[in-house]
Amino acid sequence: MRRANTEITATIKTKTLELLMTKNPDAIAMRDIAANCRITAANIYHYYKDKDSLFQEISLDCLRELNERILKAVHALHADKKKLRAAIDTFRDWCFENPRRAQLVMQGIRTVSDADDEFIESYFVCNKTGAELLRACIQNGNARSANPQLDVDILVSGLWGCVESVFLKKCDKKYWDNGIAYTNRFISLWMNAIFGGTK
C-alpha cells in the first residue's frame, strides 16, 4: 500500500463515514465508496487493502475522538471519583448524541481478530483511560477493585447494553425518551459496587 496522503485519506474516511450513516457496512461496496469520493476504487486500494480495513480505521478514529472528549471532560476536575464519573457520563452522552456512530463502533464494524495485540488494544483506548482513572481512585483509598481493567471493561459492556436497549426500545417505555435516567441507574449500581464501603 502507498504511503498515506493525509488529504486523500481524510476525504476517503469522511465520505465513507457518510455512507455508513445510512447503510450497514455489509451493504457498502468499494465501488460505492469510490463513487462517493469521486475517485476510482483502485485509488482507495492504494491506501486500504479492503473495505474492512477502511471501516476499522474509521472506527478507531471515532474511538480516539471519544477518548479525547473523555480526557477533556476530566481535565479540570480534582477529585478522582468525580473524574471517573465524568468519564462514564461522557462515554454515555457521546453514544446518545451519536447513535449511528456508536452502533457502528460498538457492534457494526468488525474488530480485527487476527491483527497483532497492539492493534487490537487500540480499540480499547477508552477502556484503558477508564482503568487508569479507577486505579487512581484505588490508590487514594476511594475505591475497591481487584482488577480495574476488567471492572471497567464490564462497565463499558454493560453501559453499552443499556444504551442499546434505549436505542432499540427494549427497555421500559417510560425510558425510550429518557435514556439518561435509565443509564444513570446502571452507572449508580456499578459505582456503588466499586465505591461502596470505602472511606
mmCIF file with all atom_site columns, C-alpha atoms in Angstrom, residues 6-101:
data_model
loop_
_atom_site.group_PDB
_atom_site.id
_atom_site.type_symbol
_atom_site.label_atom_id
_atom_site.label_alt_id
_atom_site.label_comp_id
_atom_site.label_asym_id
_atom_site.label_entity_id
_atom_site.label_seq_id
_atom_site.pdbx_PDB_ins_code
_atom_site.Cartn_x
_atom_site.Cartn_y
_atom_site.Cartn_z
_atom_site.occupancy
_atom_site.B_iso_or_equiv
_atom_site.pdbx_formal_charge
_atom_site.auth_seq_id
_atom_site.auth_comp_id
_atom_site.auth_asym_id
_atom_site.auth_atom_id
_atom_site.pdbx_PDB_model_num
ATOM 1  C CA . THR A 1 6   ? -3.420  12.659 4.689  1.00 0.00 ? 6   THR A CA 1
ATOM 2  C CA . GLU A 1 7   ? -5.638  14.832 2.498  1.00 0.00 ? 7   GLU A CA 1
ATOM 3  C CA . ILE A 1 8   ? -6.808  11.905 0.370  1.00 0.00 ? 8   ILE A CA 1
ATOM 4  C CA . THR A 1 9   ? -7.232  9.501  3.287  1.00 0.00 ? 9   THR A CA 1
ATOM 5  C CA . ALA A 1 10  ? -9.179  12.133 5.221  1.00 0.00 ? 10  ALA A CA 1
ATOM 6  C CA . THR A 1 11  ? -11.533 12.575 2.252  1.00 0.00 ? 11  THR A CA 1
ATOM 7  C CA . ILE A 1 12  ? -11.928 8.822  1.843  1.00 0.00 ? 12  ILE A CA 1
ATOM 8  C CA . LYS A 1 13  ? -12.773 8.387  5.531  1.00 0.00 ? 13  LYS A CA 1
ATOM 9  C CA . THR A 1 14  ? -15.161 11.355 5.602  1.00 0.00 ? 14  THR A CA 1
ATOM 10 C CA . LYS A 1 15  ? -17.052 10.190 2.524  1.00 0.00 ? 15  LYS A CA 1
ATOM 11 C CA . THR A 1 16  ? -17.117 6.592  3.753  1.00 0.00 ? 16  THR A CA 1
ATOM 12 C CA . LEU A 1 17  ? -18.496 7.674  7.115  1.00 0.00 ? 17  LEU A CA 1
ATOM 13 C CA . GLU A 1 18  ? -21.278 9.491  5.242  1.00 0.00 ? 18  GLU A CA 1
ATOM 14 C CA . LEU A 1 19  ? -22.227 6.185  3.610  1.00 0.00 ? 19  LEU A CA 1
ATOM 15 C CA . LEU A 1 20  ? -22.042 4.364  6.940  1.00 0.00 ? 20  LEU A CA 1
ATOM 16 C CA . MET A 1 21  ? -24.561 6.793  8.388  1.00 0.00 ? 21  MET A CA 1
ATOM 17 C CA . THR A 1 22  ? -27.245 5.403  6.077  1.00 0.00 ? 22  THR A CA 1
ATOM 18 C CA . LYS A 1 23  ? -26.093 1.891  5.126  1.00 0.00 ? 23  LYS A CA 1
ATOM 19 C CA . ASN A 1 24  ? -24.822 -1.119 7.026  1.00 0.00 ? 24  ASN A CA 1
ATOM 20 C CA . PRO A 1 25  ? -21.161 -1.971 6.377  1.00 0.00 ? 25  PRO A CA 1
ATOM 21 C CA . ASP A 1 26  ? -22.051 -5.192 4.550  1.00 0.00 ? 26  ASP A CA 1
ATOM 22 C CA . ALA A 1 27  ? -24.242 -3.239 2.118  1.00 0.00 ? 27  ALA A CA 1
ATOM 23 C CA . ILE A 1 28  ? -21.400 -0.942 1.039  1.00 0.00 ? 28  ILE A CA 1
ATOM 24 C CA . ALA A 1 29  ? -19.040 -1.976 -1.744 1.00 0.00 ? 29  ALA A CA 1
ATOM 25 C CA . MET A 1 30  ? -15.692 -0.401 -2.541 1.00 0.00 ? 30  MET A CA 1
ATOM 26 C CA . ARG A 1 31  ? -17.198 0.990  -5.768 1.00 0.00 ? 31  ARG A CA 1
ATOM 27 C CA . ASP A 1 32  ? -19.847 2.800  -3.655 1.00 0.00 ? 32  ASP A CA 1
ATOM 28 C CA . ILE A 1 33  ? -17.103 4.393  -1.576 1.00 0.00 ? 33  ILE A CA 1
ATOM 29 C CA . ALA A 1 34  ? -15.153 5.339  -4.704 1.00 0.00 ? 34  ALA A CA 1
ATOM 30 C CA . ALA A 1 35  ? -18.232 6.910  -6.301 1.00 0.00 ? 35  ALA A CA 1
ATOM 31 C CA . ASN A 1 36  ? -18.940 8.923  -3.149 1.00 0.00 ? 36  ASN A CA 1
ATOM 32 C CA . CYS A 1 37  ? -15.311 10.100 -3.104 1.00 0.00 ? 37  CYS A CA 1
ATOM 33 C CA . ARG A 1 38  ? -15.312 10.786 -6.866 1.00 0.00 ? 38  ARG A CA 1
ATOM 34 C CA . ILE A 1 39  ? -12.208 8.679  -7.343 1.00 0.00 ? 39  ILE A CA 1
ATOM 35 C CA . THR A 1 40  ? -11.608 5.160  -8.597 1.00 0.00 ? 40  THR A CA 1
ATOM 36 C CA . ALA A 1 41  ? -11.683 2.095  -6.374 1.00 0.00 ? 41  ALA A CA 1
ATOM 37 C CA . ALA A 1 42  ? -8.072  1.484  -7.425 1.00 0.00 ? 42  ALA A CA 1
ATOM 38 C CA . ASN A 1 43  ? -7.130  4.776  -5.746 1.00 0.00 ? 43  ASN A CA 1
ATOM 39 C CA . ILE A 1 44  ? -8.656  3.598  -2.478 1.00 0.00 ? 44  ILE A CA 1
ATOM 40 C CA . TYR A 1 45  ? -6.792  0.282  -2.676 1.00 0.00 ? 45  TYR A CA 1
ATOM 41 C CA . HIS A 1 46  ? -3.543  2.266  -2.671 1.00 0.00 ? 46  HIS A CA 1
ATOM 42 C CA . TYR A 1 47  ? -4.326  3.231  0.927  1.00 0.00 ? 47  TYR A CA 1
ATOM 43 C CA . TYR A 1 48  ? -6.559  0.438  2.271  1.00 0.00 ? 48  TYR A CA 1
ATOM 44 C CA . LYS A 1 49  ? -6.242  -3.262 1.472  1.00 0.00 ? 49  LYS A CA 1
ATOM 45 C CA . ASP A 1 50  ? -10.027 -3.737 1.624  1.00 0.00 ? 50  ASP A CA 1
ATOM 46 C CA . LYS A 1 51  ? -13.192 -2.042 2.832  1.00 0.00 ? 51  LYS A CA 1
ATOM 47 C CA . ASP A 1 52  ? -12.979 -3.700 6.256  1.00 0.00 ? 52  ASP A CA 1
ATOM 48 C CA . SER A 1 53  ? -9.589  -2.119 6.963  1.00 0.00 ? 53  SER A CA 1
ATOM 49 C CA . LEU A 1 54  ? -11.053 1.252  5.925  1.00 0.00 ? 54  LEU A CA 1
ATOM 50 C CA . PHE A 1 55  ? -14.074 0.763  8.190  1.00 0.00 ? 55  PHE A CA 1
ATOM 51 C CA . GLN A 1 56  ? -11.808 -0.266 11.054 1.00 0.00 ? 56  GLN A CA 1
ATOM 52 C CA . GLU A 1 57  ? -9.715  2.880  10.657 1.00 0.00 ? 57  GLU A CA 1
ATOM 53 C CA . ILE A 1 58  ? -12.914 4.956  10.808 1.00 0.00 ? 58  ILE A CA 1
ATOM 54 C CA . SER A 1 59  ? -13.958 3.084  13.950 1.00 0.00 ? 59  SER A CA 1
ATOM 55 C CA . LEU A 1 60  ? -10.586 3.809  15.558 1.00 0.00 ? 60  LEU A CA 1
ATOM 56 C CA . ASP A 1 61  ? -10.899 7.490  14.601 1.00 0.00 ? 61  ASP A CA 1
ATOM 57 C CA . CYS A 1 62  ? -14.268 7.611  16.379 1.00 0.00 ? 62  CYS A CA 1
ATOM 58 C CA . LEU A 1 63  ? -12.798 5.961  19.470 1.00 0.00 ? 63  LEU A CA 1
ATOM 59 C CA . ARG A 1 64  ? -9.832  8.335  19.537 1.00 0.00 ? 64  ARG A CA 1
ATOM 60 C CA . GLU A 1 65  ? -12.220 11.286 19.220 1.00 0.00 ? 65  GLU A CA 1
ATOM 61 C CA . LEU A 1 66  ? -14.324 9.915  22.071 1.00 0.00 ? 66  LEU A CA 1
ATOM 62 C CA . ASN A 1 67  ? -11.262 9.361  24.240 1.00 0.00 ? 67  ASN A CA 1
ATOM 63 C CA . GLU A 1 68  ? -10.117 12.950 23.638 1.00 0.00 ? 68  GLU A CA 1
ATOM 64 C CA . ARG A 1 69  ? -13.542 14.125 24.738 1.00 0.00 ? 69  ARG A CA 1
ATOM 65 C CA . ILE A 1 70  ? -13.285 11.991 27.879 1.00 0.00 ? 70  ILE A CA 1
ATOM 66 C CA . LEU A 1 71  ? -9.831  13.375 28.696 1.00 0.00 ? 71  LEU A CA 1
ATOM 67 C CA . LYS A 1 72  ? -11.107 16.922 28.199 1.00 0.00 ? 72  LYS A CA 1
ATOM 68 C CA . ALA A 1 73  ? -14.090 16.278 30.498 1.00 0.00 ? 73  ALA A CA 1
ATOM 69 C CA . VAL A 1 74  ? -11.911 15.051 33.368 1.00 0.00 ? 74  VAL A CA 1
ATOM 70 C CA . HIS A 1 75  ? -9.064  17.541 32.917 1.00 0.00 ? 75  HIS A CA 1
ATOM 71 C CA . ALA A 1 76  ? -10.436 20.342 35.099 1.00 0.00 ? 76  ALA A CA 1
ATOM 72 C CA . LEU A 1 77  ? -11.669 18.063 37.889 1.00 0.00 ? 77  LEU A CA 1
ATOM 73 C CA . HIS A 1 78  ? -9.636  17.292 41.007 1.00 0.00 ? 78  HIS A CA 1
ATOM 74 C CA . ALA A 1 79  ? -11.465 14.512 42.854 1.00 0.00 ? 79  ALA A CA 1
ATOM 75 C CA . ASP A 1 80  ? -10.690 11.058 41.435 1.00 0.00 ? 80  ASP A CA 1
ATOM 76 C CA . LYS A 1 81  ? -14.229 9.791  41.868 1.00 0.00 ? 81  LYS A CA 1
ATOM 77 C CA . LYS A 1 82  ? -15.646 12.823 40.031 1.00 0.00 ? 82  LYS A CA 1
ATOM 78 C CA . LYS A 1 83  ? -13.162 12.264 37.199 1.00 0.00 ? 83  LYS A CA 1
ATOM 79 C CA . LEU A 1 84  ? -14.263 8.663  36.810 1.00 0.00 ? 84  LEU A CA 1
ATOM 80 C CA . ARG A 1 85  ? -17.941 9.600  36.873 1.00 0.00 ? 85  ARG A CA 1
ATOM 81 C CA . ALA A 1 86  ? -17.325 12.374 34.317 1.00 0.00 ? 86  ALA A CA 1
ATOM 82 C CA . ALA A 1 87  ? -15.583 9.862  32.044 1.00 0.00 ? 87  ALA A CA 1
ATOM 83 C CA . ILE A 1 88  ? -18.507 7.454  32.310 1.00 0.00 ? 88  ILE A CA 1
ATOM 84 C CA . ASP A 1 89  ? -21.059 10.192 31.651 1.00 0.00 ? 89  ASP A CA 1
ATOM 85 C CA . THR A 1 90  ? -19.051 11.427 28.655 1.00 0.00 ? 90  THR A CA 1
ATOM 86 C CA . PHE A 1 91  ? -18.992 7.958  27.105 1.00 0.00 ? 91  PHE A CA 1
ATOM 87 C CA . ARG A 1 92  ? -22.744 7.591  27.650 1.00 0.00 ? 92  ARG A CA 1
ATOM 88 C CA . ASP A 1 93  ? -23.554 11.084 26.376 1.00 0.00 ? 93  ASP A CA 1
ATOM 89 C CA . TRP A 1 94  ? -21.443 10.607 23.235 1.00 0.00 ? 94  TRP A CA 1
ATOM 90 C CA . CYS A 1 95  ? -23.387 7.434  22.461 1.00 0.00 ? 95  CYS A CA 1
ATOM 91 C CA . PHE A 1 96  ? -26.741 9.201  22.805 1.00 0.00 ? 96  PHE A CA 1
ATOM 92 C CA . GLU A 1 97  ? -25.552 12.206 20.780 1.00 0.00 ? 97  GLU A CA 1
ATOM 93 C CA . ASN A 1 98  ? -24.102 9.990  18.026 1.00 0.00 ? 98  ASN A CA 1
ATOM 94 C CA . PRO A 1 99  ? -26.326 6.908  17.945 1.00 0.00 ? 99  PRO A CA 1
ATOM 95 C CA . ARG A 1 100 ? -25.362 5.688  14.488 1.00 0.00 ? 100 ARG A CA 1
ATOM 96 C CA . ARG A 1 101 ? -21.627 6.153  15.063 1.00 0.00 ? 101 ARG A CA 1
#
